XYZ file of C-alpha atoms in Angstrom:
334
model
C 127.654 3.832 52.626
C 130.235 3.927 50.145
C 130.731 7.728 49.486
C 132.121 7.080 46.030
C 130.762 3.777 44.443
C 130.607 5.166 41.052
C 134.375 5.062 40.817
C 135.813 2.174 39.001
C 139.421 1.418 40.301
C 139.500 5.004 41.386
C 138.292 6.382 37.993
C 135.268 7.553 36.231
C 133.500 5.334 34.039
C 132.439 6.216 30.542
C 128.990 4.718 31.019
C 126.615 4.739 34.013
C 123.151 3.408 34.579
C 121.727 4.670 37.942
C 118.343 3.177 38.977
C 116.085 2.489 42.109
C 113.552 4.060 44.184
C 115.726 6.234 46.660
C 115.530 9.544 44.690
C 117.955 11.567 47.072
C 120.665 8.981 46.249
C 120.148 9.204 42.507
C 120.507 12.788 42.599
C 123.548 12.853 44.780
C 125.318 10.172 42.482
C 124.478 12.245 39.479
C 125.731 15.514 41.184
C 129.116 13.771 42.168
C 129.679 12.167 38.797
C 129.183 15.540 36.954
C 131.467 17.325 39.262
C 134.148 14.663 39.008
C 134.191 14.866 35.329
C 133.836 18.660 35.099
C 135.555 19.922 38.084
C 135.901 23.360 36.649
C 132.109 23.508 36.023
C 132.363 23.769 32.486
C 129.038 24.146 30.954
C 129.864 23.927 27.271
C 130.624 20.218 27.707
C 127.600 19.364 29.653
C 124.327 18.299 28.502
C 121.043 17.282 30.313
C 118.460 15.449 28.291
C 114.585 14.807 29.222
C 113.894 11.460 27.503
C 110.215 12.323 27.811
C 110.829 15.097 25.277
C 113.941 13.841 23.162
C 114.756 10.598 21.446
C 117.663 8.433 22.551
C 119.358 9.377 19.498
C 120.089 13.044 20.921
C 121.963 11.376 23.803
C 124.081 9.403 21.653
C 124.716 12.342 19.328
C 125.915 14.304 22.107
C 127.980 11.519 23.548
C 129.751 11.248 20.159
C 130.504 15.058 20.107
C 134.240 15.667 20.959
C 134.410 17.923 24.396
C 135.121 21.636 23.719
C 136.968 22.826 26.763
C 137.077 19.652 29.040
C 138.488 16.296 29.345
C 134.991 14.912 29.084
C 131.763 15.465 27.420
C 128.964 14.718 29.990
C 125.464 13.573 29.048
C 122.863 12.856 31.546
C 119.749 11.427 30.363
C 116.342 10.586 32.218
C 114.028 9.077 32.832
C 115.326 5.878 30.868
C 111.948 4.273 31.198
C 112.802 2.100 28.349
C 115.062 -0.070 30.356
C 112.024 -0.972 32.753
C 108.785 -2.687 31.776
C 106.870 0.398 32.146
C 105.376 1.763 28.763
C 107.494 4.570 27.446
C 105.949 7.838 25.985
C 108.536 7.781 23.082
C 109.967 5.360 20.655
C 113.725 5.096 21.231
C 116.636 3.529 19.085
C 117.638 0.788 21.331
C 119.821 -0.969 18.852
C 121.978 2.108 18.463
C 122.341 2.170 22.268
C 123.319 -1.658 22.287
C 126.061 -0.880 19.876
C 127.310 2.189 21.690
C 127.452 0.208 24.977
C 130.078 -2.209 23.292
C 132.220 0.773 22.504
C 131.529 4.067 24.226
C 133.305 7.032 23.511
C 136.428 7.392 25.870
C 136.004 11.090 26.119
C 132.266 11.030 27.217
C 130.625 10.254 30.400
C 127.070 9.094 29.743
C 124.752 8.652 32.605
C 121.246 7.146 32.317
C 118.897 7.321 35.085
C 115.425 5.759 35.906
C 113.690 5.968 39.142
C 112.360 2.442 39.266
C 112.606 -0.588 41.335
C 113.521 -2.875 38.811
C 114.851 -3.240 35.291
C 113.675 -5.411 32.634
C 116.297 -8.145 32.585
C 114.650 -9.544 29.331
C 115.872 -6.725 27.174
C 119.059 -7.019 25.547
C 119.919 -3.532 26.060
C 119.673 -4.019 29.898
C 121.783 -7.143 29.663
C 124.639 -5.423 27.925
C 124.469 -2.378 30.146
C 124.980 -4.813 33.271
C 127.671 -6.510 31.510
C 129.494 -3.274 30.099
C 128.329 -0.221 32.143
C 128.755 0.872 35.721
C 125.397 -0.073 37.080
C 124.467 1.422 40.574
C 120.897 0.664 42.278
C 119.769 3.368 44.861
C 117.556 1.235 47.192
C 116.276 2.130 50.704
C 119.359 2.280 53.027
C 119.179 0.156 56.285
C 118.809 1.732 59.654
C 122.502 1.212 60.288
C 123.213 2.688 56.978
C 121.488 5.955 58.027
C 123.148 5.829 61.307
C 126.517 5.855 59.718
C 125.482 8.690 57.299
C 124.334 10.850 60.160
C 127.506 10.080 62.220
C 129.757 10.840 59.185
C 127.894 14.039 58.388
C 127.998 15.715 61.798
C 131.596 14.689 62.192
C 132.431 16.356 58.951
C 131.216 19.566 60.074
C 132.549 19.285 63.522
C 129.587 18.518 65.442
C 128.559 15.769 67.930
C 125.232 13.803 68.020
C 124.827 11.141 70.595
C 122.845 7.788 69.663
C 119.473 8.686 71.203
C 119.437 11.862 69.109
C 120.460 10.062 65.804
C 117.673 7.263 66.558
C 114.949 9.884 67.281
C 115.863 11.860 63.988
C 116.005 8.409 61.817
C 112.521 7.533 63.462
C 110.851 10.895 62.864
C 111.918 11.135 59.219
C 110.552 7.529 58.708
C 114.006 6.117 57.421
C 113.565 8.527 54.353
C 117.209 9.124 53.175
C 116.130 12.606 51.571
C 114.008 13.914 54.424
C 116.764 12.732 56.846
C 119.425 14.651 54.954
C 117.332 17.768 54.791
C 116.469 17.914 58.493
C 119.995 17.098 59.400
C 121.209 20.182 57.468
C 118.465 22.232 59.417
C 119.780 20.901 62.727
C 123.419 21.769 62.034
C 122.428 25.370 60.913
C 120.329 25.597 64.154
C 123.207 24.444 66.386
C 125.513 27.166 64.931
C 128.488 27.420 67.224
C 127.188 24.745 69.724
C 129.189 21.514 69.452
C 126.556 19.111 70.164
C 123.098 18.633 68.337
C 120.692 17.482 71.405
C 117.720 15.298 71.029
C 115.799 18.526 72.366
C 116.761 20.225 69.117
C 115.431 17.128 67.119
C 112.179 17.353 68.954
C 111.895 21.143 68.389
C 112.739 21.139 64.672
C 111.888 17.930 63.018
C 108.094 17.603 62.279
C 106.235 14.964 64.111
C 104.813 11.837 62.358
C 101.312 10.811 63.204
C 102.623 7.600 64.615
C 104.988 9.850 67.068
C 102.063 12.049 67.869
C 100.277 8.807 69.051
C 103.343 7.793 71.167
C 103.030 11.063 72.927
C 99.409 10.733 73.427
C 99.725 7.214 74.860
C 102.693 8.638 77.098
C 100.260 11.321 78.444
C 97.572 8.865 79.380
C 100.056 6.553 81.267
C 101.265 9.562 83.228
C 97.501 10.427 83.810
C 98.041 13.685 82.238
C 94.597 14.334 80.786
C 94.884 17.936 79.952
C 97.591 17.633 77.578
C 96.404 14.593 76.066
C 93.260 16.222 75.264
C 94.984 19.359 73.913
C 96.941 17.083 71.718
C 93.930 15.294 70.330
C 92.299 18.674 69.422
C 95.394 19.687 67.706
C 95.311 16.437 65.398
C 91.770 16.986 64.859
C 92.248 20.592 63.606
C 94.999 18.878 61.316
C 92.211 16.955 59.822
C 92.833 13.668 61.634
C 89.920 11.347 62.144
C 89.243 9.906 65.606
C 88.612 6.404 64.191
C 92.176 6.522 62.588
C 93.568 7.790 66.058
C 91.711 4.897 67.744
C 93.439 2.441 65.264
C 96.896 3.758 65.975
C 96.149 3.736 69.816
C 95.144 -0.003 69.242
C 98.281 -0.796 67.563
C 100.289 1.160 70.309
C 98.830 -0.620 73.218
C 99.035 -3.963 71.559
C 102.776 -3.361 70.792
C 103.364 -2.450 74.441
C 101.653 -5.618 75.526
C 103.358 -7.866 73.202
C 106.853 -6.167 73.775
C 106.241 -6.596 77.482
C 105.684 -10.284 77.170
C 108.549 -10.770 74.854
C 110.977 -8.945 76.999
C 109.971 -10.988 80.031
C 110.685 -14.173 77.968
C 114.262 -12.849 77.378
C 114.153 -11.326 73.752
C 115.969 -8.183 73.064
C 114.649 -5.049 71.391
C 115.758 -5.997 67.886
C 114.372 -9.482 68.339
C 111.002 -8.011 69.559
C 111.135 -5.684 66.491
C 111.396 -8.472 64.044
C 108.827 -10.387 65.758
C 106.250 -7.800 66.127
C 107.024 -6.123 62.633
C 107.907 -2.642 64.137
C 110.698 -0.267 63.987
C 113.444 -1.062 66.821
C 113.113 2.566 67.919
C 109.248 2.107 68.371
C 109.864 -1.009 70.456
C 112.399 0.913 72.627
C 109.592 3.587 73.290
C 106.932 0.847 73.776
C 109.003 -1.078 76.360
C 109.711 2.213 78.139
C 106.005 3.080 78.341
C 104.970 -0.507 79.212
C 107.081 -0.457 82.352
C 104.557 1.649 83.994
C 101.803 -0.635 83.536
C 100.844 -4.350 84.525
C 99.637 -6.972 82.083
C 96.197 -6.422 83.488
C 96.142 -2.779 82.687
C 97.293 -3.167 79.157
C 94.742 -5.767 78.499
C 91.785 -3.575 80.230
C 92.966 -0.586 77.791
C 92.797 -2.882 74.798
C 89.340 -4.070 75.820
C 88.207 -0.449 76.330
C 89.565 0.732 72.955
C 87.996 -2.496 71.083
C 84.684 -1.537 72.768
C 84.866 2.045 71.707
C 85.737 0.965 68.236
C 82.694 -1.206 67.995
C 80.567 1.650 69.276
C 81.927 4.112 66.836
C 81.182 1.690 63.872
C 77.901 0.485 64.792
C 76.774 4.100 65.437
C 76.121 3.810 69.446
C 77.053 7.234 69.882
C 79.051 10.444 68.448
C 82.458 9.368 67.677
C 84.046 12.462 69.197
C 82.240 11.858 72.486
C 82.820 8.208 72.539
C 86.518 8.965 71.850
C 86.779 11.573 74.655
C 85.212 9.058 76.970
C 87.765 6.636 76.113
C 90.675 8.883 76.973
C 89.244 9.726 80.299
C 88.970 5.883 80.839
C 92.628 5.351 79.852
C 94.025 8.108 81.797
C 92.461 6.669 84.843
C 93.676 3.081 84.631
C-alpha cells in the first residue's frame, strides 16, 4: 500500500474526496493530510465540520477564510452523504460546491469524507470532483497488502515477524485492517525488548474467531483428544454459541478438508484450492494439515455422522446437546 497516496507530485492538494468502506484507512488518510498541512499542530487554522448538523455553506465559508498563523486553512467535512445515492439529512448548496471545485482557494485544504462503497456518478458535483479533486477510495485491502503492511510496521519498530505468525494474525483479524493494526500494536507492546513476535504471541493475545475455535475443535477430534474438545464446546456454549451453529461450521470444516485433500491429490496448490473452494488460503493450509491424518473414507464417515446429527436435531429426534455430545464422541473415535 502506498504510504502517501494523497500527495500529488509530492505536494498537498487543495481539495480531497476520501470515500470507501475501510474506515481505518479513511481515518489514517485524514490524520496524515491534516498533519502535513499543519505540521506545527496549529488549531486556529483547523476546522472539522459535521455535515449532519451543519450545511455545506459552512464548509465553504471556512475554506474561503484566509489562514491566521499557518500556510493552510484546513477544513475536514463528513459525512459527505450528498455525494452518494443515499438520502441526506440536510439540504446542501451543491451548486456553490461545484463552483468552488473549479477554482479552490490555494491557501485551503478541504477534505470531504464519506464512508460509502460507491459515489453517485450521475451527480454533476461528483463528476467535477473526479475531474478536479484528489479522489481516494478506501477499499478492503488484499491479503498481500495486509502482509506488506504488517511487515513494514514491525520492521519500522525494529521487530521481526515470520510468515506463519503474520498469516495467523491476518486470519484471526478476518482481514479487517483496523482490527489488524490494533492487534499488531498490542503485540509489539507485549514483545517489549524481545526482537521477534512469535506465533505463540499471536495465539496468546489475539482473540479467536468462532471459525478458528471450530478449527481447534476439529483438530482435537482428529487427535482423539476428547477431554479438551468437550471443554472447548462448553466454553463456546457459555459464550452463547448454539450447538446447531457449531454443527454447521463443523460440517463446513470437514467438507473443506475432504475437498482440499482431493484437489491437492490432483496437483492443485493452496491458492488454487482456496479459489475453487471459496475459502481463505490460510484456512485451506490448516485444512490440508488436518486432512493428512485421515483417509478419504474417514472424512466421508465424519460428514455422514454430522449430516445424521443435523437431521436429528432439526426433526426433534432428541435433545440437541445430547445429540451433539454423542457426535463429538463418535468423531473422536473414527
